[in-house]
Coordinates of C-alpha atoms in Angstrom, one line a residue:
X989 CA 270.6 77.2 88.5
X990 CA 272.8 79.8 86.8
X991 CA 271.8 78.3 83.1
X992 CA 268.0 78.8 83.8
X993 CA 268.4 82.6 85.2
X994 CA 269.7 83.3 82.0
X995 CA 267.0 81.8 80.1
X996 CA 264.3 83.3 82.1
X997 CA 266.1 86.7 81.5
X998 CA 266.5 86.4 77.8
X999 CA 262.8 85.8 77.8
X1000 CA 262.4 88.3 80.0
X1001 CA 263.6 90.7 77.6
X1002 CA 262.3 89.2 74.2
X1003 CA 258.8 90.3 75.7
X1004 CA 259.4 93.7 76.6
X1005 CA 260.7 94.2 73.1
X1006 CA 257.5 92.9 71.2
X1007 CA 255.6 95.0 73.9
X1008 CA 257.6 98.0 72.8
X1009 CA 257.1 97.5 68.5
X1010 CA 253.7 96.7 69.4
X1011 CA 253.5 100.4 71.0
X1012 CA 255.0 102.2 68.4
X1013 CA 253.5 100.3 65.5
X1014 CA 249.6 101.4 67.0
X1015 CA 250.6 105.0 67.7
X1016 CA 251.8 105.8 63.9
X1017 CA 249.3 104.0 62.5
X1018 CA 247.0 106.4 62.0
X1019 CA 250.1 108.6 60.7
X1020 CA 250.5 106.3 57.5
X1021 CA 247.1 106.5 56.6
X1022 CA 247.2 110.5 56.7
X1023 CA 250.4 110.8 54.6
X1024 CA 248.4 108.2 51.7
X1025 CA 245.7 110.3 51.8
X1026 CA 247.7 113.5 51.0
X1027 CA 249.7 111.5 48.4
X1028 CA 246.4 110.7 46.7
X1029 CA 244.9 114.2 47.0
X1030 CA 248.1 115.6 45.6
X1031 CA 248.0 113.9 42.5
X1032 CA 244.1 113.7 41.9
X1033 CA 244.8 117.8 42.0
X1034 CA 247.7 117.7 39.7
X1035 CA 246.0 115.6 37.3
X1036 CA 242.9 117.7 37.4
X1037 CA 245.3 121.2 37.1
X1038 CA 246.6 119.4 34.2
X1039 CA 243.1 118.6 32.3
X1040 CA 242.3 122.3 33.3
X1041 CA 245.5 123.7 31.5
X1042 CA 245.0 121.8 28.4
X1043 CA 241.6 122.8 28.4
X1044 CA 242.3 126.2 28.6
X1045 CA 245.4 126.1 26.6
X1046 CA 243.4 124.4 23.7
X1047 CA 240.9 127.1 23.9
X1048 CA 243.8 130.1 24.2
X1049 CA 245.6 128.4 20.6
X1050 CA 242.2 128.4 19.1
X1051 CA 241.0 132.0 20.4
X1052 CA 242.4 133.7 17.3
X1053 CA 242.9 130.8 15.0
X1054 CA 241.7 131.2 11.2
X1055 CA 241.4 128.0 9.8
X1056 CA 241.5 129.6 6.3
X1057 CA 245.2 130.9 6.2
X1058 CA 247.5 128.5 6.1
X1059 CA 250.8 128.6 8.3
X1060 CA 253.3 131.5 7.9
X1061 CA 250.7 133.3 5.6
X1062 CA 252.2 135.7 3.4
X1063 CA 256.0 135.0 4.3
X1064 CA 257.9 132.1 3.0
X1065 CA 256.7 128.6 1.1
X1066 CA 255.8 126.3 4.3
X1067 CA 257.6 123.2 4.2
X1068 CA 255.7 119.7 4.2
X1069 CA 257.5 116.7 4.7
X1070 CA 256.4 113.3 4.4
X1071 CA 255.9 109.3 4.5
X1072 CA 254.2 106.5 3.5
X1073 CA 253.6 103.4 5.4
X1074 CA 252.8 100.2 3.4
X1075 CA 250.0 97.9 4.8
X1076 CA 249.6 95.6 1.9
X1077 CA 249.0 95.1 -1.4
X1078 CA 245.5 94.0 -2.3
X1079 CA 244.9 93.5 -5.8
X1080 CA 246.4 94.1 -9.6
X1081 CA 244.5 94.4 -12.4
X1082 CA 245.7 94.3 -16.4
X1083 CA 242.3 94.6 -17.1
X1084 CA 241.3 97.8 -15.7
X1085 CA 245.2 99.1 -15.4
X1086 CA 245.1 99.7 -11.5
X1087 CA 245.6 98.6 -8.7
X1088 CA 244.8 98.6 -4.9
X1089 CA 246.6 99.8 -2.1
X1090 CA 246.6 100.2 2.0
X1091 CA 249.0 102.6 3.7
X1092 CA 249.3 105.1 6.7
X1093 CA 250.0 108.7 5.0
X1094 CA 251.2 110.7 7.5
X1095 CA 252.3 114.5 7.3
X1096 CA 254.4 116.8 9.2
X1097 CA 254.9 121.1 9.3
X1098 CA 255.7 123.3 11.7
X1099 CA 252.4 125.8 12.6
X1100 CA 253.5 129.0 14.6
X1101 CA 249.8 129.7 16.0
X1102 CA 250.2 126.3 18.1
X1103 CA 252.9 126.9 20.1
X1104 CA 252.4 127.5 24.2
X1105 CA 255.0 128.6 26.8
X1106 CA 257.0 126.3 28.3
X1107 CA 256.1 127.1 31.7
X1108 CA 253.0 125.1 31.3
X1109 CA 253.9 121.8 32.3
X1110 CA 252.5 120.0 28.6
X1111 CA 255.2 118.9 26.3
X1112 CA 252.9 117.0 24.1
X1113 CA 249.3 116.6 22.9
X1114 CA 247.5 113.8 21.1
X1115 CA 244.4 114.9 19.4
X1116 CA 241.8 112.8 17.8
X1117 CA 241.3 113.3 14.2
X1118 CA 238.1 115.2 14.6
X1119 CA 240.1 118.1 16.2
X1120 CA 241.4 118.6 12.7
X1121 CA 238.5 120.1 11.8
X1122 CA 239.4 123.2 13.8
X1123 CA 242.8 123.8 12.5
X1124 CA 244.7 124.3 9.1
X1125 CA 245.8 120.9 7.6
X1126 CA 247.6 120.2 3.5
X1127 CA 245.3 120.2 0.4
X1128 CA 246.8 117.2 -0.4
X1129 CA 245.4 114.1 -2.4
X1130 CA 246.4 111.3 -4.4
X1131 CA 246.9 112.4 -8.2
X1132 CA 246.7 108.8 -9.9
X1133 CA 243.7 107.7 -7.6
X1134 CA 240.5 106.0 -8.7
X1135 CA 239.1 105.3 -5.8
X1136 CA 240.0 105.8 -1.9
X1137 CA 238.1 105.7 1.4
X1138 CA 239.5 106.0 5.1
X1139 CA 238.8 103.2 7.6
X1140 CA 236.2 103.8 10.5
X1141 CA 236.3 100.5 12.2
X1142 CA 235.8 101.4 15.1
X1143 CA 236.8 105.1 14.6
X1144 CA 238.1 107.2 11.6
X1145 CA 241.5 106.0 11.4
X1146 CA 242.5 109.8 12.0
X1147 CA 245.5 110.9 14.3
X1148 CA 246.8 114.5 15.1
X1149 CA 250.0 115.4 17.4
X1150 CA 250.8 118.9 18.3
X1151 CA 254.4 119.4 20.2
X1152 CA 255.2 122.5 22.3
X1153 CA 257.0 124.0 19.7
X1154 CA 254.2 124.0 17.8
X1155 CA 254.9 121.0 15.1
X1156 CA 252.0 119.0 13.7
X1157 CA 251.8 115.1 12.9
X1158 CA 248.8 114.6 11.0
X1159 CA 248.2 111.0 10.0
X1160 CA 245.8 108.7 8.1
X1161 CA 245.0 105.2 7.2
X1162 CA 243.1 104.5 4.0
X1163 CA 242.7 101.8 1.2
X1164 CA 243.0 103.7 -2.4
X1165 CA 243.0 101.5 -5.8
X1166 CA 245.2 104.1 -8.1
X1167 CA 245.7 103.7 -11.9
X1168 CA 248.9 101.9 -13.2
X1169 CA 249.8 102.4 -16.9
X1170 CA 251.0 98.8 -17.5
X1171 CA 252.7 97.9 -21.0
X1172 CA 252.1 94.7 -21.6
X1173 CA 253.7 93.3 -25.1
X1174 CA 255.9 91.1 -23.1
X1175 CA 252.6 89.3 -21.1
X1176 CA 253.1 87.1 -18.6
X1177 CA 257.5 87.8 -18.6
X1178 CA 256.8 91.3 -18.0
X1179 CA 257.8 94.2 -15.3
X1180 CA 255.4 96.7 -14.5
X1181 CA 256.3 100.3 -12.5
X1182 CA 253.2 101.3 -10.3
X1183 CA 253.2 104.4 -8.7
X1184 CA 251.6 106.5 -5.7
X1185 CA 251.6 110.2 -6.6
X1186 CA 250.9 112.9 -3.9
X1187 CA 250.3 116.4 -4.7
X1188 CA 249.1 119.5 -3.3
X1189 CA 245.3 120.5 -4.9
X1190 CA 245.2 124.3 -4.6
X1191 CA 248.8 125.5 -2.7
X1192 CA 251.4 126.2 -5.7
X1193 CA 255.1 126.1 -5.1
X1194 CA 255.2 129.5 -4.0
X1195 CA 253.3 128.8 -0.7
X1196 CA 253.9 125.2 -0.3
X1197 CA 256.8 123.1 -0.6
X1198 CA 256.9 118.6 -0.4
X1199 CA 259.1 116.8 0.4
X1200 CA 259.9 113.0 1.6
X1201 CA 260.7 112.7 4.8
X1202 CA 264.3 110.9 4.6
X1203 CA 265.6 108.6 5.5
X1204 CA 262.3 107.2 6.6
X1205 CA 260.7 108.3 3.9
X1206 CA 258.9 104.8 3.0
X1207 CA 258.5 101.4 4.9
X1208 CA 257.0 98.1 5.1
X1209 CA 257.5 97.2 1.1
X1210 CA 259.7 94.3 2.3
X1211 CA 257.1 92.8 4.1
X1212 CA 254.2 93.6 1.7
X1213 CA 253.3 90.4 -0.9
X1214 CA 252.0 91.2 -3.8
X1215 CA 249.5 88.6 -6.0
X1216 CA 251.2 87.0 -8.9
X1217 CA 254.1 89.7 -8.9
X1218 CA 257.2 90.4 -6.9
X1219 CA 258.4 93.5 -6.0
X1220 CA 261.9 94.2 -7.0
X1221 CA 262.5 97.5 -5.7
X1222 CA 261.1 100.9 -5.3
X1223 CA 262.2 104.6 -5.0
X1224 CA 261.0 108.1 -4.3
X1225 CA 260.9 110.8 -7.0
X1226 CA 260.5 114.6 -6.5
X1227 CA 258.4 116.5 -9.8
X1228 CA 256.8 119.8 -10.1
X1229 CA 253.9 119.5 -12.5
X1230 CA 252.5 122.9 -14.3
X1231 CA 248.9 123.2 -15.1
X1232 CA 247.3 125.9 -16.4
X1233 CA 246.6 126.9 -12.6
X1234 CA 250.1 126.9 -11.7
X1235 CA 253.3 124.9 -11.0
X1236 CA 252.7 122.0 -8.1
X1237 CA 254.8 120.1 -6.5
X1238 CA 254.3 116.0 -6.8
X1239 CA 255.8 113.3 -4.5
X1240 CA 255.8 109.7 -6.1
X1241 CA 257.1 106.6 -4.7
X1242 CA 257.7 104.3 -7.6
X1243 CA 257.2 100.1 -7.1
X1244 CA 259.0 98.2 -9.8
X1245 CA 257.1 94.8 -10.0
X1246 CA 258.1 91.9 -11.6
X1247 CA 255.3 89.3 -12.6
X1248 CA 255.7 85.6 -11.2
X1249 CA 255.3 83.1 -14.2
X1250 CA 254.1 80.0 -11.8
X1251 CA 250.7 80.8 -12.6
X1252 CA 250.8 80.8 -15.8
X1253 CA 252.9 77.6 -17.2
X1254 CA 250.5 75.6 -15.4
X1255 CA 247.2 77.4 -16.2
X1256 CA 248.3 77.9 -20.0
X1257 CA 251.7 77.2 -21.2
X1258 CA 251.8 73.4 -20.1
X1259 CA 248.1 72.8 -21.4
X1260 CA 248.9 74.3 -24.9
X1261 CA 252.3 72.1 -25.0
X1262 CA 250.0 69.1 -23.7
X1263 CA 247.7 69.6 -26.7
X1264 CA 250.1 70.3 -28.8
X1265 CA 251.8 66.8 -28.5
X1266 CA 248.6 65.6 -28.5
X1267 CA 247.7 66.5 -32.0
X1268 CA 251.1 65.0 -33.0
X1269 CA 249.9 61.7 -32.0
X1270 CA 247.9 61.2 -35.1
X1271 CA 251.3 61.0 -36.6
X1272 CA 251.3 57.3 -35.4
X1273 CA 247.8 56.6 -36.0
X1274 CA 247.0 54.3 -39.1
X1275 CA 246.1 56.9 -42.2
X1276 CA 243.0 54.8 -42.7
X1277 CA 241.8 55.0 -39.5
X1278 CA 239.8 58.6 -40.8
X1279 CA 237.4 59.0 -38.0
X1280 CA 240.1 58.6 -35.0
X1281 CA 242.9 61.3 -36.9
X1282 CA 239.8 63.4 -37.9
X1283 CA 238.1 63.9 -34.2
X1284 CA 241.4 63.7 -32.7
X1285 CA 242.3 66.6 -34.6
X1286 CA 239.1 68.9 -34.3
X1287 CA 239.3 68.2 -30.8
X1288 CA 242.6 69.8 -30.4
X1289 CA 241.8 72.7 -32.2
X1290 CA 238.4 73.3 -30.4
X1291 CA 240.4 73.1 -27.2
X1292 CA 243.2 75.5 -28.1
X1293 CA 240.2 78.2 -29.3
X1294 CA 238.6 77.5 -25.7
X1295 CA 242.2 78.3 -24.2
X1296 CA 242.9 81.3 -26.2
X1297 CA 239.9 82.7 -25.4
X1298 CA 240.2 82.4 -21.5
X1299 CA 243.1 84.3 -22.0
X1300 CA 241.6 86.8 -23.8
X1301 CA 238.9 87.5 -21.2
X1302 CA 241.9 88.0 -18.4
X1303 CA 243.2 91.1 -20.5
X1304 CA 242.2 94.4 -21.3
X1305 CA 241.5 94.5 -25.5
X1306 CA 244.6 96.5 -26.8
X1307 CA 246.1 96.9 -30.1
X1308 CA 249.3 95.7 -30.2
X1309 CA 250.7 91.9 -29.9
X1310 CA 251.4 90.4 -26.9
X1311 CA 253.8 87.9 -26.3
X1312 CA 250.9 85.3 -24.8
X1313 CA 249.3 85.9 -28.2
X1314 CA 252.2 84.4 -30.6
X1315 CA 252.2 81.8 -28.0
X1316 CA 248.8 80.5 -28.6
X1317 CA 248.8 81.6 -31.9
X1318 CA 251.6 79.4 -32.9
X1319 CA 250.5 76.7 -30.9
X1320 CA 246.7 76.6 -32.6
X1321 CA 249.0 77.2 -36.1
X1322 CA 250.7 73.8 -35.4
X1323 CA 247.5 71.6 -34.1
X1324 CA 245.5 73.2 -37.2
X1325 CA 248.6 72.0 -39.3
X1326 CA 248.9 68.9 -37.8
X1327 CA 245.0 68.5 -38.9
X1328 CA 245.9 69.5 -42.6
X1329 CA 249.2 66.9 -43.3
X1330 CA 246.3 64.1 -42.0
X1331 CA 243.7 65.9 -44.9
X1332 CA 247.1 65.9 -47.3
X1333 CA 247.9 61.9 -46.3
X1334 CA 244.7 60.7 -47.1
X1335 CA 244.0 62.8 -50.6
X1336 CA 247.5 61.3 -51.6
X1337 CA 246.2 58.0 -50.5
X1338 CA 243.5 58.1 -52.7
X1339 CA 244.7 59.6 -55.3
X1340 CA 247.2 56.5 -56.0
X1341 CA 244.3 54.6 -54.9
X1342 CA 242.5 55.7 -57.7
X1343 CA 245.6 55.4 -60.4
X1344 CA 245.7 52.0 -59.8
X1345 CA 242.2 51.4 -60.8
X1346 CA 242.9 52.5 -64.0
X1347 CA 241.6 56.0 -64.1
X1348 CA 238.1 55.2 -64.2
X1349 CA 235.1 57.5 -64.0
X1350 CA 234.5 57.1 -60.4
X1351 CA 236.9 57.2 -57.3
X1352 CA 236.7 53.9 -55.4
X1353 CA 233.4 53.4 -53.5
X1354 CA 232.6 51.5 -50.3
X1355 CA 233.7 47.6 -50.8
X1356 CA 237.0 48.8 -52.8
X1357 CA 238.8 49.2 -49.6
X1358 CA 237.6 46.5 -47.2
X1359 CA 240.2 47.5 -44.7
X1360 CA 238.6 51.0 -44.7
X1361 CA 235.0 51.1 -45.4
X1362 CA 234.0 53.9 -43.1
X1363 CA 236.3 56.3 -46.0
X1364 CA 235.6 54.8 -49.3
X1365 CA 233.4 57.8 -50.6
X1366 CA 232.6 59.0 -53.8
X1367 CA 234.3 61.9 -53.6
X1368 CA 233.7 63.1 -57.1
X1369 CA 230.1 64.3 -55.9
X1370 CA 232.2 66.8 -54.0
X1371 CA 235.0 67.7 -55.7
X1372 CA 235.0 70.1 -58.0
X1373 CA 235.7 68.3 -61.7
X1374 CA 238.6 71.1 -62.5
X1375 CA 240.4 70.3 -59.3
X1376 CA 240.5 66.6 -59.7
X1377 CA 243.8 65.5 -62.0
X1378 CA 243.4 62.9 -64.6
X1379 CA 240.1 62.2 -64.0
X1380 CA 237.4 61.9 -66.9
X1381 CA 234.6 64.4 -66.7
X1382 CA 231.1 61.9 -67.7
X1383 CA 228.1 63.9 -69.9
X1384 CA 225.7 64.3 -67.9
X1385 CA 222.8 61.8 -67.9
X1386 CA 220.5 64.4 -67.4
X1387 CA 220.9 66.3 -70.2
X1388 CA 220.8 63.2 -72.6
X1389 CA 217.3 62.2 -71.3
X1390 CA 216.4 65.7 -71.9
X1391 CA 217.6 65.8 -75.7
X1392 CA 216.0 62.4 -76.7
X1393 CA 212.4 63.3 -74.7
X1394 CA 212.3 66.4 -76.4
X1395 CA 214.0 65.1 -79.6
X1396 CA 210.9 62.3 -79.6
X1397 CA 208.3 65.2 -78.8
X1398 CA 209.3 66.7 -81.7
X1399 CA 209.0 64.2 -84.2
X1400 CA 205.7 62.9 -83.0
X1401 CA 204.4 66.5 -82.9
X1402 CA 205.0 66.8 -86.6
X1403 CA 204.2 63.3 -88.1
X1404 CA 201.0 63.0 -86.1
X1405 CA 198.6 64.4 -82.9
X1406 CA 200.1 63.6 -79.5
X1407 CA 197.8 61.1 -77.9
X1408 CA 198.2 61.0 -74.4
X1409 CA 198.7 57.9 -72.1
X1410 CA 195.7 55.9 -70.9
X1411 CA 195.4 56.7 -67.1
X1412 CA 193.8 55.0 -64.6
X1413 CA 189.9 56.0 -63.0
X1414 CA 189.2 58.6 -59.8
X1415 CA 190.6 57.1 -57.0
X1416 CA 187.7 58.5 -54.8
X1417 CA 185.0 58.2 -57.6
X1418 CA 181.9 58.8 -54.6
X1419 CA 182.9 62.3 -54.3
X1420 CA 181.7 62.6 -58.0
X1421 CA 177.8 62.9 -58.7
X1422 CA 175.5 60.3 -59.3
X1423 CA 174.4 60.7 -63.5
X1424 CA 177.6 62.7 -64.4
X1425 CA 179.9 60.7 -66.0
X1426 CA 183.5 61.4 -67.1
X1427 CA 184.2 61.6 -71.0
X1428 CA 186.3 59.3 -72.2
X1429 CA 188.5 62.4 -73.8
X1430 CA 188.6 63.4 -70.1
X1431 CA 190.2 60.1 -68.7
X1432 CA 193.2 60.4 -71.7
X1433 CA 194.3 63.5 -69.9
X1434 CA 197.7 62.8 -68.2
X1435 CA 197.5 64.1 -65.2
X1436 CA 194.8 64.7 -63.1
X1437 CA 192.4 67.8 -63.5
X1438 CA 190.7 69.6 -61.1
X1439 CA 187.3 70.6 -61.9
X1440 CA 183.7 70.4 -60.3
X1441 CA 180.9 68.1 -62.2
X1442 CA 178.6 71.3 -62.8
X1443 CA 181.0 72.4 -65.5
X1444 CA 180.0 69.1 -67.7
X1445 CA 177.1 69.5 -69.9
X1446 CA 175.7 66.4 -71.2
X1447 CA 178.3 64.4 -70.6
X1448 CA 181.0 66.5 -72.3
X1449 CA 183.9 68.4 -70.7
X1450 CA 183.9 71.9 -70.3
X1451 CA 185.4 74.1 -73.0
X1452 CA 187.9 75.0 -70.1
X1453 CA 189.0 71.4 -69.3
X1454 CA 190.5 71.6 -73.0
X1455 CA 191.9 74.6 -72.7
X1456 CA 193.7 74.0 -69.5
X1457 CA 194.8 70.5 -70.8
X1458 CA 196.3 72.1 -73.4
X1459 CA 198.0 75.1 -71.5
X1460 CA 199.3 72.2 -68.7
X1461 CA 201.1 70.4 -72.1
X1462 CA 202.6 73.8 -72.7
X1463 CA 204.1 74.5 -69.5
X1464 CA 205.7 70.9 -68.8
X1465 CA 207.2 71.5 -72.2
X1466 CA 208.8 75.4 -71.3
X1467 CA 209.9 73.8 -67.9
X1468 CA 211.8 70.7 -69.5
X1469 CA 213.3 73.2 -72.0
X1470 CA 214.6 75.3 -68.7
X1471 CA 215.9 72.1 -67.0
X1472 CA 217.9 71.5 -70.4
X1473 CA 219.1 74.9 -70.5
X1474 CA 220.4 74.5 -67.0
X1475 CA 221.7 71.4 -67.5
X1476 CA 223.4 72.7 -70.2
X1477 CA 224.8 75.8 -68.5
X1478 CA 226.2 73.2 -65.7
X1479 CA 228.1 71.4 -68.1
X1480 CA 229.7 74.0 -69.7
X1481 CA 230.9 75.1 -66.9
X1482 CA 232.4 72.4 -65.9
X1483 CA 234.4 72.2 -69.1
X1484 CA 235.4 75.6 -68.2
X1485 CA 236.9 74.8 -64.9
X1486 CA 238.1 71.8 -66.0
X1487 CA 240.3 73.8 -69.1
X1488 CA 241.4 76.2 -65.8
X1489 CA 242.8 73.0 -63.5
X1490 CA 244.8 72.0 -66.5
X1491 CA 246.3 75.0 -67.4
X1492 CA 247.4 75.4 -63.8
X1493 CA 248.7 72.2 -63.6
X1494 CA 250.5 72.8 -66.4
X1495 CA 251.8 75.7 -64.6
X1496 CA 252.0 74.0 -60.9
X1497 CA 253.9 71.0 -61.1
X1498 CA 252.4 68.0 -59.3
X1499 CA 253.9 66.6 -56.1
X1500 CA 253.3 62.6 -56.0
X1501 CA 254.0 60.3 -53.0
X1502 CA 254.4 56.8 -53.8
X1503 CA 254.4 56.3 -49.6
X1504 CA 252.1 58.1 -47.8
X1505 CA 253.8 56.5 -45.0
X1506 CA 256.5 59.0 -45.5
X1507 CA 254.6 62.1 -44.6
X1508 CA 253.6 61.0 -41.0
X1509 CA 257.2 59.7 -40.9
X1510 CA 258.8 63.1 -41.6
X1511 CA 256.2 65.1 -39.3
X1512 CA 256.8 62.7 -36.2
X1513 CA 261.2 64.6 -37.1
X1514 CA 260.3 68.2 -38.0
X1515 CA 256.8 69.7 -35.9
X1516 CA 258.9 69.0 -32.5
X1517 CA 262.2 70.8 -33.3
X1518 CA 260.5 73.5 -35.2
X1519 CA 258.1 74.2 -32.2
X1520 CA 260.9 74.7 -30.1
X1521 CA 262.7 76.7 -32.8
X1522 CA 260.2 79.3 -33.1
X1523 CA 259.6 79.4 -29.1
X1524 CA 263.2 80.1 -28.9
X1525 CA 262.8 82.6 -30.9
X1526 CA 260.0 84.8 -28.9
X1527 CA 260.4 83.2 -25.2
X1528 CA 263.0 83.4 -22.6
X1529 CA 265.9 80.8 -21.8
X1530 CA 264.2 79.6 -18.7
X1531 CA 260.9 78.8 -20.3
X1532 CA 263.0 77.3 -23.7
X1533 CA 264.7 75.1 -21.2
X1534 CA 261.7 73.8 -19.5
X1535 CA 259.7 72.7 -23.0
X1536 CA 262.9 71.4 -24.3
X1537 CA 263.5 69.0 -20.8
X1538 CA 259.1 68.2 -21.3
X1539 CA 259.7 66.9 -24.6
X1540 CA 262.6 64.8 -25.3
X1541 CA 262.5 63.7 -21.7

């Protein structure tokens, strides 16, 4: 009994306590929602006493603002701090010597006409960039620029920050491909300094002063990745230019770039090397096999042209050497002279060729050589008769046909009349008239006359026929007498350069190989070595290393 008294009184009282919160909760209810209310009123009037002072205080600064003097107007050189923000490198050009840049230029001074009282509760305003417009801000451009524009995606990348005290931020992000005076005689090892110069347009040193804005004065260049170069470090550097307007004052930030050579051994260096030892196979090619060392060598030296001239395109057109130009240069020197000991191989070849024969008239013809038929040419109908050594210059046939024709004409001329050969009739005798015959003084006439049957009178020849038979005798005579003069004039000078070939052998000694073996022999030892040698001489260690490692290994 005494156990459930005491639970029907604990209940008792649990109930009369929830009937109690219950109370209280419903009578301040309505309470709450009143204080929330005010809360929200209050601030919804702060905010809008807040959007009415900067309204008004915008319009107080800009009451009796000229945007036409700059700050601190007749007193003291305003100062103008800066910095540079590096977005990224977008392009480099040899050809056009620039190259293209995006960054965030921003600018600071201190403008006494924007300053406010402190009592106003605004330590800081963020304008857009259109509110520039309305206010005094630097003359400043870019002094090296080609080309720049600002970004508008989605607005003009403009920003402007005003501070109680009346400092300005004014910032900026644009893209601006700016001229780079690159010297490049060591092209592709070379390092290139680019720079980004700042300068006031119209304020002279006497009314505005730059400077960088240090320590910060430059950043993101470690994260910026330049095509086909590496940048190795950069610096700040503080000029004052004169002009014939005044003395300025010019901010450059310097980028010392170094250019990667990855590109370039595979693009050029290892083709040229891989042509290179290509001509030198020909070397172990058979010295009669003329048509394989022949195309195998104009095929080298057509590709190296094609390579050298790609080059050529990729760079501007200068005057001085470059060090990719004795690169290809030597390399097309030793194809081309690989071409020439093949040209020197086979004229010693047939040159002993042609001493065993016994030094006849003719070099050997096709069917001497029947290992090589393709080659066997009578190269005496090329060859120039001074330049060929020991061999025996023939009279010319020509010219002894000539001599006995006319040495025959002669004699018959003066023992008796020249009777011409019998020829044979019209070959299209319809075309001739029916009762008009041909003499038979006509048909002795050697060659074929052209003349119409009206001019025959009674069966004899015109008066004209004989006198144009007899003028057609003269001419073939003047033009064999020319043909022997020519002939004649050909022969003599041939004797001519023949006297000058021996007195410059006399002079010249003559090199003979009895092996022409040994030639391809001793170029397979010395073009290698002396390739590297003269790259040795003009390249880097690295890049001497490399060809050295390609070639004997």
């Amino acid at each position: 009994m005494h156990r459930s008294r005491t639970r029907l009184t604990q209940i008792f009282h649990t109930s009369i306590a929830l009937l109690l919160v219950s109370t209280i909760f419903c009578q301040n209810g309505p309470a709450h929602n009143h204080t929330a209310d005010q809360i929200s009123s209050y601030w919804s009037n702060r905010s809008q006493t807040m959007y009415s002072n900067a309204s008004s205080l915008l319009s107080d600064l800009l009451s009796d603002y000229d945007i036409r003097l700059r700050p601190g107007f007749g007193g003291d050189a305003l100062l103008l701090t800066m910095d540079i923000i590096i977005a990224s490198f977008d392009s480099i050009s040899e050809v056009d010597m620039d190259y293209t840049l995006t960054m965030y230029l921003h600018q600071y001074w201190t403008d006494e006409r924007l300053r406010w009282s402190n009592e106003i509760p605004i330590d800081e305003m963020t304008l857009s960039g259109e509110f520039s417009q309305n206010i005094w801000v630097p003359d400043t451009f870019l002094a090296n620029d080609k080309h720049s524009y600002l970004h508008e995606v989605t607005e003009r990348n403009k920003m402007l920050r005003v501070n109680v005290d009346g400092k300005v931020a004014y910032g900026m992000r644009l893209t601006s491909t700016l001229s780079c005076s690159m010297n490049l005689r060591n092209f592709p090892l070379d390092s290139q300094n680019c720079t980004v110069e700042i300068e006031s347009y119209g304020y002279t040193t006497s009314e505005v002063l730059m400077k960088w804005n240090y320590p910060l004065a430059v950043h993101g260049v470690e994260q910026a990745d330049v095509p086909q170069f590496t940048i190795t470090g950069f610096h700040t550097e503080d000029s004052i230019v004169s002009t014939a307007t005044g003395s300025y004052q010019r901010l450059s930030l310097v980028f010392q770039l170094r250019r990667s050579v990855g590109y370039f051994i595979f693009q050029t260096y290892l083709p040229c090397v891989l042509i290179v030892m290509l001509s030198w196979v020909s070397f172990w090619i058979n010295h009669e096999a003329t048509s394989a060392r022949v195309a195998l060598g104009i095929t080298t030296v057509l590709t190296m042209t094609t390579i050298s001239t790609g080059v050529r395109q990729s760079l501007p057109r200068i005057s001085y050497v470059k060090s990719i130009d004795i690169y290809l240069v030597m390399c097309f020197v030793f194809v081309f002279a690989a071409l020439l000991e093949y040209a020197a191989v086979n004229y010693s070849y047939w040159g002993r060729e042609r001493g065993r024969g016994g030094g006849g008239n003719e070099w050997p013809v096709n069917g001497a050589n029947k290992e090589d038929r393709e080659s066997a040419v009578n190269v005496q109908k090329w060859v120039p008769s001074g330049l060929m050594d020991g061999v025996p210059q023939p009279q010319d046939r020509r010219v002894e046909a000539l001599e006995e024709a006319m040495g025959s004409s002669n004699t018959a001329s003066k023992s008796s009349p020249v009777k011409p050969k019998k020829r044979s009739s019209s070959p299209i005798p319809p075309l001739c008239r029916s009762g008009n015959t041909i003499s038979e003084e006509a048909d002795e006439v050697p060659d074929y006359p052209r003349y119409s049957s009206t001019s025959l009178k009674g069966g004899r020849p015109h008066a004209s026929l004989n006198h144009r038979t007899h003028h057609m005798r003269g001419s073939h005579s003047a033009r064999a007498k020319r043909r022997m003069t020519l002939a004649r004039m050909n022969v003599s000078m041939k004797q001519s350069i023949s006297g000058i070939g021996r007195r410059a052998r006399k002079v010249i000694p003559s090199i003979r190989v009895r092996d022409v073996n040994l030639i391809d022999k001793y170029s397979r030892v010395v073009f290698p070595p002396l390739l590297l040698e003269l790259l040795h001489d003009g390249w880097s260690d690295n890049i001497t290393s490399f060809l050295i490692f390609f070639f004997y290994f």
